[in-house]
Coordinates of C-alpha atoms and ligand atoms in Angstrom, one line a residue:
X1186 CA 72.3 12.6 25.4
X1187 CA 69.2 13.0 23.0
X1188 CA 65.7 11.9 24.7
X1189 CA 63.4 9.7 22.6
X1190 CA 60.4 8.6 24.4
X1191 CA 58.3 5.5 22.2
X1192 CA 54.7 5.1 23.2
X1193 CA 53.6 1.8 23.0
X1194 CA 55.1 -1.6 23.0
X1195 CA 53.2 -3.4 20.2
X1196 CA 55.0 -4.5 16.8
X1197 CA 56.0 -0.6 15.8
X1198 CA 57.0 0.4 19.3
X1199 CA 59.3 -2.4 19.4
X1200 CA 60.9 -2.1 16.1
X1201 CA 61.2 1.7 16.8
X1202 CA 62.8 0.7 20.5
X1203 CA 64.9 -2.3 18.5
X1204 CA 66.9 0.5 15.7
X1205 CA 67.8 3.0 18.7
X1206 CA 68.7 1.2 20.7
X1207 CA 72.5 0.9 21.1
X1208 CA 72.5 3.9 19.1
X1209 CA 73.7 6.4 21.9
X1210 CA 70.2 7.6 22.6
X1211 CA 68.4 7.6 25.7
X1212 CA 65.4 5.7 24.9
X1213 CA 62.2 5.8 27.7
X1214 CA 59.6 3.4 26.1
X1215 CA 56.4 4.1 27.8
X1216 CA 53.5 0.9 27.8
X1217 CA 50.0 0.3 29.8
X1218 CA 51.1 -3.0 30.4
X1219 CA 54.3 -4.2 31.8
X1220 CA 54.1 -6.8 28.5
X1221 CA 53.6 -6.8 24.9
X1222 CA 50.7 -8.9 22.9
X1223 CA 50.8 -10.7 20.2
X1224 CA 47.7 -10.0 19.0
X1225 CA 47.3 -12.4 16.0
X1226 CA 46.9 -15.4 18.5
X1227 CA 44.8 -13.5 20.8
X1228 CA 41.8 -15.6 18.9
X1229 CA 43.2 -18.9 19.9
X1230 CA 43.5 -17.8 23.8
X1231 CA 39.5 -16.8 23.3
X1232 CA 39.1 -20.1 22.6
X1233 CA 41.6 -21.9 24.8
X1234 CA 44.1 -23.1 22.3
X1235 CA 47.2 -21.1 24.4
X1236 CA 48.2 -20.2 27.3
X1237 CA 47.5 -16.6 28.3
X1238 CA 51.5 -16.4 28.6
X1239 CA 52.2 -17.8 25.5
X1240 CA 51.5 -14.5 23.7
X1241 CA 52.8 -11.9 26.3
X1242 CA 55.8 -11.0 26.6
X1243 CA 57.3 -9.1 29.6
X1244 CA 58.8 -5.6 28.2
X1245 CA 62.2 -5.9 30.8
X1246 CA 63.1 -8.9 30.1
X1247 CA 63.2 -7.4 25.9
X1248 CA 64.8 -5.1 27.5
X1249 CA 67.8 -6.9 29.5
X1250 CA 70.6 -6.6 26.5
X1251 CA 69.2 -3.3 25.1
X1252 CA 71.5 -0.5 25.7
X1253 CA 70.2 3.0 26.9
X1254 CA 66.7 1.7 26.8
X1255 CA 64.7 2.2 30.1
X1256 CA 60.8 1.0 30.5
X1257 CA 58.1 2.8 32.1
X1258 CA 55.1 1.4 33.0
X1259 CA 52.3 4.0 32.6
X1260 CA 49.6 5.4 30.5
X1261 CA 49.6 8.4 28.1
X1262 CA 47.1 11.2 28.6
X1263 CA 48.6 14.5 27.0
X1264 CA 51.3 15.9 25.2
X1265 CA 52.7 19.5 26.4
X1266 CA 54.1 19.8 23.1
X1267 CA 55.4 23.7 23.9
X1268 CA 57.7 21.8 26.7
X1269 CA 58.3 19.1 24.8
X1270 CA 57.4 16.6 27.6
X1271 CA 54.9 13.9 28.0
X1272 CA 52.5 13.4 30.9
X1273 CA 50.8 10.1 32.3
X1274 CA 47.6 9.0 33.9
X1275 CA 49.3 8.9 37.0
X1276 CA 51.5 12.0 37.0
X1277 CA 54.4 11.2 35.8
X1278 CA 56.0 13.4 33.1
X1279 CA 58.6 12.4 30.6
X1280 CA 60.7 15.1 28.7
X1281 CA 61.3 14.6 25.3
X1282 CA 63.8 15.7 22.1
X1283 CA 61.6 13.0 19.8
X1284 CA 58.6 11.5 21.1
X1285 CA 57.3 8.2 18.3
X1286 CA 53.5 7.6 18.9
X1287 CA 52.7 4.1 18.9
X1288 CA 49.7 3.4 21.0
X1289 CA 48.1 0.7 18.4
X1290 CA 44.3 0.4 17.5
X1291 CA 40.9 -0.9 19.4
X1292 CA 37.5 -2.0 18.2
X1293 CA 35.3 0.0 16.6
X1294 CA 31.9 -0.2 16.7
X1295 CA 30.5 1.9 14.6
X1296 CA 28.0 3.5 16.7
X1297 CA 25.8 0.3 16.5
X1298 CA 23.3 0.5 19.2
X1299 CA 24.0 -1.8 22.0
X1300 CA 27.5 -3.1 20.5
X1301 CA 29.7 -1.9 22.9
X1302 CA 27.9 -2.5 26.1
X1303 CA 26.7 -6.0 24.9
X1304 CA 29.7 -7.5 22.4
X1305 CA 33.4 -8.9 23.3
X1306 CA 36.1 -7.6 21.3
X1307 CA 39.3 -9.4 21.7
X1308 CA 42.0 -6.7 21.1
X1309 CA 43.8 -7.5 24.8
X1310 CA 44.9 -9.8 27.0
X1311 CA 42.2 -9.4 29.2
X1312 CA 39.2 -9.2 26.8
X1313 CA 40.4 -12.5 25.4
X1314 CA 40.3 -14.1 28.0
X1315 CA 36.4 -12.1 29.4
X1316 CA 35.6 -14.7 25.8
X1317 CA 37.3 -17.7 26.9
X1318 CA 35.3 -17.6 30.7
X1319 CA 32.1 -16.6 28.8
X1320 CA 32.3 -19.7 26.7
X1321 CA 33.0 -22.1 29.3
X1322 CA 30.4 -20.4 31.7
X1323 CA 27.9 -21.1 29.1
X1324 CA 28.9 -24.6 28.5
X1325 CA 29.0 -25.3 31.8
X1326 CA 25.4 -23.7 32.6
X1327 CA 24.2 -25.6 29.8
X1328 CA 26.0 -28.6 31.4
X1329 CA 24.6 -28.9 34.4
X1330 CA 20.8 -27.5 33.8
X1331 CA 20.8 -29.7 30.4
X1332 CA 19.8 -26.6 28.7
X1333 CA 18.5 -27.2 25.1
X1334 CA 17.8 -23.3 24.2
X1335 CA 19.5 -21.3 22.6
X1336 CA 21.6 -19.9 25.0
X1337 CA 25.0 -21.8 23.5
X1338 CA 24.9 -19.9 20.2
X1339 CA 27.6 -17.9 19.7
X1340 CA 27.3 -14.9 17.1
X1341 CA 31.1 -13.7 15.6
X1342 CA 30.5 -10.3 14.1
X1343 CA 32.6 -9.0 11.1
X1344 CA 33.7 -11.5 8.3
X1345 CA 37.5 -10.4 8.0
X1346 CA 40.7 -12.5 9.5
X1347 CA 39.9 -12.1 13.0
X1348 CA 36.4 -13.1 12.3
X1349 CA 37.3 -15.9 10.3
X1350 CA 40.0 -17.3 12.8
X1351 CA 37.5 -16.9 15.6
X1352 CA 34.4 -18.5 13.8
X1353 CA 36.6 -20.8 12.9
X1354 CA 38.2 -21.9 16.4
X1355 CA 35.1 -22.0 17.9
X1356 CA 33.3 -24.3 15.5
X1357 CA 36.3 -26.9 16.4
X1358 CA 36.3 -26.0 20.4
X1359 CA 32.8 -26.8 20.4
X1360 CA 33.1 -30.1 18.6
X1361 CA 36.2 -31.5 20.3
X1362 CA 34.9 -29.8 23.4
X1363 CA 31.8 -31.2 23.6
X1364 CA 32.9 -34.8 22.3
X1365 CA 35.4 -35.4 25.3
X1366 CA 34.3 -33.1 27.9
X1367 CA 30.2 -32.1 27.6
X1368 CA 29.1 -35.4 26.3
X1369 CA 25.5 -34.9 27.3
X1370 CA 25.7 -31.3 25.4
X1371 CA 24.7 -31.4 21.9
X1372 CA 27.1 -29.8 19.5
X1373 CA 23.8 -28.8 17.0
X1374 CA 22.7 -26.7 19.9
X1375 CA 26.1 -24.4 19.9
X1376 CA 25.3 -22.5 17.0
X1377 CA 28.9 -20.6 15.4
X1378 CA 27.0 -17.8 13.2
X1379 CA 29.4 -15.8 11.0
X1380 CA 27.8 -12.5 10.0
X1381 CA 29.6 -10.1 7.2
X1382 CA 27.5 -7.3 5.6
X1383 CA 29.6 -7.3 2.4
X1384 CA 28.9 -10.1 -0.4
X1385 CA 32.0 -11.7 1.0
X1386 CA 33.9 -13.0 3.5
X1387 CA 37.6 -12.1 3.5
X1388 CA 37.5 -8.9 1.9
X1389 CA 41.1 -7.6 1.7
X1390 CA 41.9 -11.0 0.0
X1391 CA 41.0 -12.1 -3.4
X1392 CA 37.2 -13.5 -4.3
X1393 CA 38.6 -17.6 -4.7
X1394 CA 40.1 -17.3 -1.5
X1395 CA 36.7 -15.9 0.0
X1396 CA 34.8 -18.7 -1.7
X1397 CA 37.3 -21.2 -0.2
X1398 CA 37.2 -19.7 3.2
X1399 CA 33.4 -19.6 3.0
X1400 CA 33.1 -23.4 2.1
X1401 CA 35.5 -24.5 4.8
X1402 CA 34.1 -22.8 7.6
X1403 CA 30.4 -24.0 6.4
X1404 CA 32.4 -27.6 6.3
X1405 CA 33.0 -27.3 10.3
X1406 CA 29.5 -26.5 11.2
X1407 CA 29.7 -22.5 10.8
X1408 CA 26.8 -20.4 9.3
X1409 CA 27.8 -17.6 7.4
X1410 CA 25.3 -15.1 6.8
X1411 CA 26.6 -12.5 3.8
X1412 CA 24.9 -9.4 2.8
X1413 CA 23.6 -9.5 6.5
X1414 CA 23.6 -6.2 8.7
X1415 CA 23.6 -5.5 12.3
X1416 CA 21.0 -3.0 13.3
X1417 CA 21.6 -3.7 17.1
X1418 CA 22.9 -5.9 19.7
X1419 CA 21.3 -6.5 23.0
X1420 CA 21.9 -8.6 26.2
X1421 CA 19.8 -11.1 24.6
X1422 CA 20.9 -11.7 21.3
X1423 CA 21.5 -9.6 17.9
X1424 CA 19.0 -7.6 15.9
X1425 CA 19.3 -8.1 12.4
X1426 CA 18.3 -5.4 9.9
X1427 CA 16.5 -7.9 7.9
X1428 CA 13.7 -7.7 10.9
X1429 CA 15.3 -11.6 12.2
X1430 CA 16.5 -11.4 15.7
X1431 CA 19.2 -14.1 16.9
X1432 CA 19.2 -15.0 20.5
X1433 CA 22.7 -15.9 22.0
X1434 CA 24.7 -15.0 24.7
X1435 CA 27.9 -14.7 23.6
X1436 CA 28.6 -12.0 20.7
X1437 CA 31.7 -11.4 19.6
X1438 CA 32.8 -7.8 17.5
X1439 CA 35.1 -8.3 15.4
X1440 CA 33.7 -5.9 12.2
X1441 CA 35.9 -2.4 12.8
X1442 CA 39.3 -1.3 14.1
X1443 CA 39.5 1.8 15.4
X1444 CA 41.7 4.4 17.4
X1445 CA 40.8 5.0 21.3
X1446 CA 38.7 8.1 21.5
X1447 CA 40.6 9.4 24.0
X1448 CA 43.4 10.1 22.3
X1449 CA 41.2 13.1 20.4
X1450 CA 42.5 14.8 23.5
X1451 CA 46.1 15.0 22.7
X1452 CA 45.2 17.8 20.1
X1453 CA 47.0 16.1 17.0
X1454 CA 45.6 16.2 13.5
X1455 CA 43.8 13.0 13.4
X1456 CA 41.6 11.8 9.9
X1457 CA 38.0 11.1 10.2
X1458 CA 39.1 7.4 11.6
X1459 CA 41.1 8.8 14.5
X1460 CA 44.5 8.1 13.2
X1461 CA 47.3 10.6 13.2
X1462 CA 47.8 12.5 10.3
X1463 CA 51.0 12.0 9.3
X1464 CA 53.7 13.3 6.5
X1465 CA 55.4 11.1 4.0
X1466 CA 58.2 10.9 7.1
X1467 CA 55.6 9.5 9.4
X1468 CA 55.9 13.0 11.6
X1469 CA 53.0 14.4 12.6
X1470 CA 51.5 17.1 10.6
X1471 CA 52.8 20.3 12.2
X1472 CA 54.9 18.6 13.9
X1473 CA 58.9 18.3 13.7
X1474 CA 59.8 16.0 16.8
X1475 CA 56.8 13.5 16.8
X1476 CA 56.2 10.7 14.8
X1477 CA 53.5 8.6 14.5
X1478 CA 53.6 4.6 13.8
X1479 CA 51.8 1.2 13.5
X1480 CA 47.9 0.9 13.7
X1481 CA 47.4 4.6 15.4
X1482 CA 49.3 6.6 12.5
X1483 CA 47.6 6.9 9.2
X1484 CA 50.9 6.0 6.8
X1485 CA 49.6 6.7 3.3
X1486 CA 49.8 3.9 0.9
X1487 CA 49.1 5.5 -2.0
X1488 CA 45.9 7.2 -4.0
X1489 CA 44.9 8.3 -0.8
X1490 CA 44.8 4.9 0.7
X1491 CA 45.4 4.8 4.2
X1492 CA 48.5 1.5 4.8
X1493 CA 46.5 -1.2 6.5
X1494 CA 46.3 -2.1 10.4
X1495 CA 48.5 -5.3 9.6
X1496 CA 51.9 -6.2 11.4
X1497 CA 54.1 -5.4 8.6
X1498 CA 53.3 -2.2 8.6
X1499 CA 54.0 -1.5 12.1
X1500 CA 56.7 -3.3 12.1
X1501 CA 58.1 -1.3 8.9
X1502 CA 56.9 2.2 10.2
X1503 CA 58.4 1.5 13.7
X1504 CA 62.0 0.9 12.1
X1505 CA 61.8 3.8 9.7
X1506 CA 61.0 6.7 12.0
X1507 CA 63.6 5.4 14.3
X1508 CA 66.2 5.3 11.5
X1509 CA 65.1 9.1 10.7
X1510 CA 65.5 10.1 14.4
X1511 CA 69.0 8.3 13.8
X1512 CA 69.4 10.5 11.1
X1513 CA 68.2 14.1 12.4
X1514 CA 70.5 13.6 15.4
X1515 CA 73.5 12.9 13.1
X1516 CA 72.5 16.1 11.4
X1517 CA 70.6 14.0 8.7
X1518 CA 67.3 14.6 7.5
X1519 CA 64.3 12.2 7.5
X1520 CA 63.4 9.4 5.5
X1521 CA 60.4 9.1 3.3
X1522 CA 58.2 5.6 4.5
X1523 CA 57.8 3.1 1.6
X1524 CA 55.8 -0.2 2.3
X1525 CA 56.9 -3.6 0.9
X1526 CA 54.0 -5.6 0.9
X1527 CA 55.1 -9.0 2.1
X1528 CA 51.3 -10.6 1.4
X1529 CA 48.9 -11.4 3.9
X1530 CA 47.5 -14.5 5.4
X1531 CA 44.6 -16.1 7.6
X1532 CA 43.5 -19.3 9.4
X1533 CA 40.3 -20.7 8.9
X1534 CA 41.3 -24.0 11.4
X1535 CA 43.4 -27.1 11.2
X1536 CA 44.5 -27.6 7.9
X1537 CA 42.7 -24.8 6.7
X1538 CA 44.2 -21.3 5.3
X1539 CA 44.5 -19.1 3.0
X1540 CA 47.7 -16.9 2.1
X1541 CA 48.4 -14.0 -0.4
X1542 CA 51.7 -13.6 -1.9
X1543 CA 53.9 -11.0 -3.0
X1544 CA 53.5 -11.6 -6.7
X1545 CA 49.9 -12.5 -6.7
X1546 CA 51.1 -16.4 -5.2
X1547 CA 48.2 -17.1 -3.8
X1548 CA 47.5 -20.6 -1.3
X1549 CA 45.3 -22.6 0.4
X1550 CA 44.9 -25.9 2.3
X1551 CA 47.4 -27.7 4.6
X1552 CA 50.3 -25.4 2.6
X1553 CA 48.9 -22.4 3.6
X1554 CA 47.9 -23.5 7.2
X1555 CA 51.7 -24.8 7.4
X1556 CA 52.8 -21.7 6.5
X1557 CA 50.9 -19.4 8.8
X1558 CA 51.9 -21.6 11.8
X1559 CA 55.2 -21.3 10.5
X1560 CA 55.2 -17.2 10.2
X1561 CA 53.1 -16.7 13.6
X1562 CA 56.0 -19.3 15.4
X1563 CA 58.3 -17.1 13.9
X1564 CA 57.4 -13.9 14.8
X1565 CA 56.4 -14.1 18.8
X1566 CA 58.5 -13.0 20.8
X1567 CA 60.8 -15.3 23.1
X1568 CA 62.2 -18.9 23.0
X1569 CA 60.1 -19.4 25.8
X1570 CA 57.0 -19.0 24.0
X1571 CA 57.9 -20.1 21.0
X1572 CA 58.5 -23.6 22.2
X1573 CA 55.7 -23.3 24.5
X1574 CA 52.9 -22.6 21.3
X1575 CA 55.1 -25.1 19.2
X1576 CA 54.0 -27.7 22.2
X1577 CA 50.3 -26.7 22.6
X1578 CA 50.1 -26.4 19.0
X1579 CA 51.5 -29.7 18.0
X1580 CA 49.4 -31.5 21.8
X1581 CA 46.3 -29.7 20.0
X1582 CA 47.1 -31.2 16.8
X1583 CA 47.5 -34.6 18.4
X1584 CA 44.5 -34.7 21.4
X1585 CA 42.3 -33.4 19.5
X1586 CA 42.3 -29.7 20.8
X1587 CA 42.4 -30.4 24.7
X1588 CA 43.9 -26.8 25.3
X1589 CA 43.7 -24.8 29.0
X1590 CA 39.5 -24.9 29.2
X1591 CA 40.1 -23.4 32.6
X1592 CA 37.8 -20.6 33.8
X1593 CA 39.0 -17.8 35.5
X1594 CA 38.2 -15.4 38.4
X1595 CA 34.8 -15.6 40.1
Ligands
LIG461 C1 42.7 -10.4 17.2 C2 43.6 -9.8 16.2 C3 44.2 -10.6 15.3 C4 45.2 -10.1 14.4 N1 45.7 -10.9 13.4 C5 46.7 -10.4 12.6 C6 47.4 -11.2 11.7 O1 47.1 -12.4 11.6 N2 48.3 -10.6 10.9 C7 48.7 -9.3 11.0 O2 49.5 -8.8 10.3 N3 48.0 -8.5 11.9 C8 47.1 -9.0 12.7 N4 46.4 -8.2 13.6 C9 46.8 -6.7 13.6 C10 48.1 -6.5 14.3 O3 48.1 -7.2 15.5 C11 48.3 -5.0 14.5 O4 48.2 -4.4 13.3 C12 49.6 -4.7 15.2 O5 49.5 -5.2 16.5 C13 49.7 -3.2 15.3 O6 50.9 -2.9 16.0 P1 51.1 -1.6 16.8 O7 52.4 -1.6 17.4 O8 50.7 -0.4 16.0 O9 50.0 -1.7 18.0 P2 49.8 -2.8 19.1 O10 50.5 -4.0 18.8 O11 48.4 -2.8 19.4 O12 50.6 -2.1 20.3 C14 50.2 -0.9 21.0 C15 50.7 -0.9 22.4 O13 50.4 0.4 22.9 C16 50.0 0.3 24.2 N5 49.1 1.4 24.6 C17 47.9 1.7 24.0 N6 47.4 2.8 24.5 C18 48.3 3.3 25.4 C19 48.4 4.4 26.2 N7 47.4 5.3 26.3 N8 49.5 4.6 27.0 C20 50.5 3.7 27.0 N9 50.5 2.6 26.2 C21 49.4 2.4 25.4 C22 49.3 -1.1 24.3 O14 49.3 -1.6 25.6 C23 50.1 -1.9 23.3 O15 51.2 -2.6 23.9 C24 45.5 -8.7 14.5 C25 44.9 -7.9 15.5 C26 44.0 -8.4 16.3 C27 43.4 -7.6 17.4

């Protein structure tokens, strides 16, 4: 029976996993974790809207009615692509016939002095909730030395949808937060600052939806700085290029996506980003038995425009390599990847959103925030969660925002 090892059990691994399987192929799907993330509501762990659970998923239990597909916990480091065989941090090698790349994307950082060591990105599990300690830490430091610096002041990095969601949450976390459970903290000293070096926020959306985004966050207490650049970011605070310096504890990167250096070692063609380099069939350039899929593969949308790091996409590139492995093992040949756009959408905060259509449709308001609770509900994995989100989202809606503002570890 044909081998097809998937690496990676985000959005594309799984739709890639989801079209073989059943298919008479022996499918090995390969993950760090023994779970996948949903990584849109990530943000709303950060700031203790969910559960930590709510958005993973174990990968076995996907797994239970999925015939032929086996999971392996492990991490790729190389690709003996003469052997055709895969090798792991921790040893293990897995021989392949296909091998579909689908390790996802991480933060980028552009090289910004001190942004790495000193920011919080929140593209796992784990960093997400590094935020969520870090801001109850802080509110409880301030708490009980009745601190009136600066020290609650929380700087959000990068205007786009994550940096809108998160600026967003935070400004209602710290009001709701500080109304019911810090009632000797005042809100005015937990500063929410916005910072976006383009002239707008929202970029990939159209400029009324920026403008409405902009004046609802500025509505909830956020400052948004535009036209603002980062020249640095220390332990103490973020330099600004402008020669201002703004002291906070908490900074949060949310400006770049990018592709683990690491995987500069597998020896693939990669473009000047990091993503794979890959042929109208998503297959690696060079490369007959390996495709590439979701945020790591650079899919080309067209005039040399790379698809975007969205969902869809993975999703959409996951299913259509699969279906060409489908193919080349019936003696087929391989399908050429064609995106259908299905819009785009982001959260600003309770009643507040903003969605792109297909068709140029666009929304905002309580229709748009309906919407995107409606989409996100829809596409997590797992009754489970489903109902469990639908709960804290609709105790949220009710309370107030009391969500879990537990902190953990030491
Ligand atoms: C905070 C945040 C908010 C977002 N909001 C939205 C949104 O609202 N709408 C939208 O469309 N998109 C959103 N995105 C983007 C979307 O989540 C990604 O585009 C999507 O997850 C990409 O899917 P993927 O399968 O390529 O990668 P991922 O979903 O990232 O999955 C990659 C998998 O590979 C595994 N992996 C990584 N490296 C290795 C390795 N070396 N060995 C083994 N396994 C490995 C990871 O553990 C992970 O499970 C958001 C992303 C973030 C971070």
């Amino acid at each position: 029976m044909a081998k097809v090892v998937i690496v990676g059990a985000g959005f594309a691994g799984l739709a890639a996993m989801s079209t073989l399987s059943d298919a008479g192929v022996d499918v090995t799907l390969v993950d760090r974790h023994n779970f996948a993330t949903f990584q849109p509501l990530l943000y709303q762990v950060a700031t203790a809207g969910l559960n930590p659970g709510d958005v993973a998923f174990p990968v076995r239990t996907l797994l239970r009615k999925r015939k032929g597909v086996t999971f392996r916990q492990g991490i790729l480091s190389g690709i003996d692509t003469a052997a055709n065989e895969i090798a792991l941090v921790d040893g293990g090698r897995i021989p392949y016939d296909y091998l579909v790349l689908a390790m996802g994307a991480t933060t980028n950082f552009f090289n910004v002095p001190g942004a790495e060591e000193n920011c919080h990105a929140i593209y796992t599990l784990d960093e997400a909730l590094a935020v969520r300690n870090k801001v109850f830490s802080l509110f409880e430091r301030a708490a009980s030395r009745g601190s009136r610096d600066n020290t609650l002041t929380t700087v959000v990095i990068g205007g786009g949808a994550t940096g809108v969601e998160m600026a967003g949450a935070l400004a209602e976390l710290k009001l709701r937060a500080f109304r019911t459970d810090y009632p000797a903290l005042d809100p005015a000293q937990a500063r929410v600052i916005l910072i976006e070096a383009q002239d707008r926020l929202l970029g990939a959306f159209s400029p009324e939806l920026s403008k409405y985004a902009s004046a609802e966050l500025k509505g909830r207490g956020v400052e948004v700085y535009l036209n603002t650049t980062v020249e640095g970011v220390t332990p103490e605070g973020v330099q600004l290029k402008d020669g201002n310096f703004i002291d906070s504890r908490l900074v949060i990167w949310s400006a770049g996506v990018g592709v683990a250096k690491q995987f500069a070692e597998l020896g693939l063609p990669q473009h000047r980003n990091g993503r794979f380099e890959v042929g109208e069939d998503l297959r690696v350039k060079g490369y007959d038995n390996i495709f590439a899929v979701g945020d790591v593969a650079g899919g080309i949308l067209g005039e040399g425009q790379l698809l975007p790091q969205l969902a869809q996409p993975a999703i959409q590139t996951g299913s259509c390599a699969a279906e060409s492995i489908k193919s080349l093992l019936n003696g087929g040949i391989t399908k050429n990847f064609h995106y259908k756009d299905k819009g785009t959408m982001a959260t600003i905060g309770r009643n507040a959103a903003v969605a792109e259509l297909t068709g140029g449709m666009k929304l905002t308001g309580t229709t748009a925030w309906v919407a995107w609770l409606a989409l996100h509900l829809m596409t997590l994995l797992g009754v489970r969660n489903r109902l469990s989100v639908l709960l804290n989202w609709s105790w949220h809606y009710i309370s107030w925002g009391r969500g879990p503002r537990v902190i953990l570890g030491g």
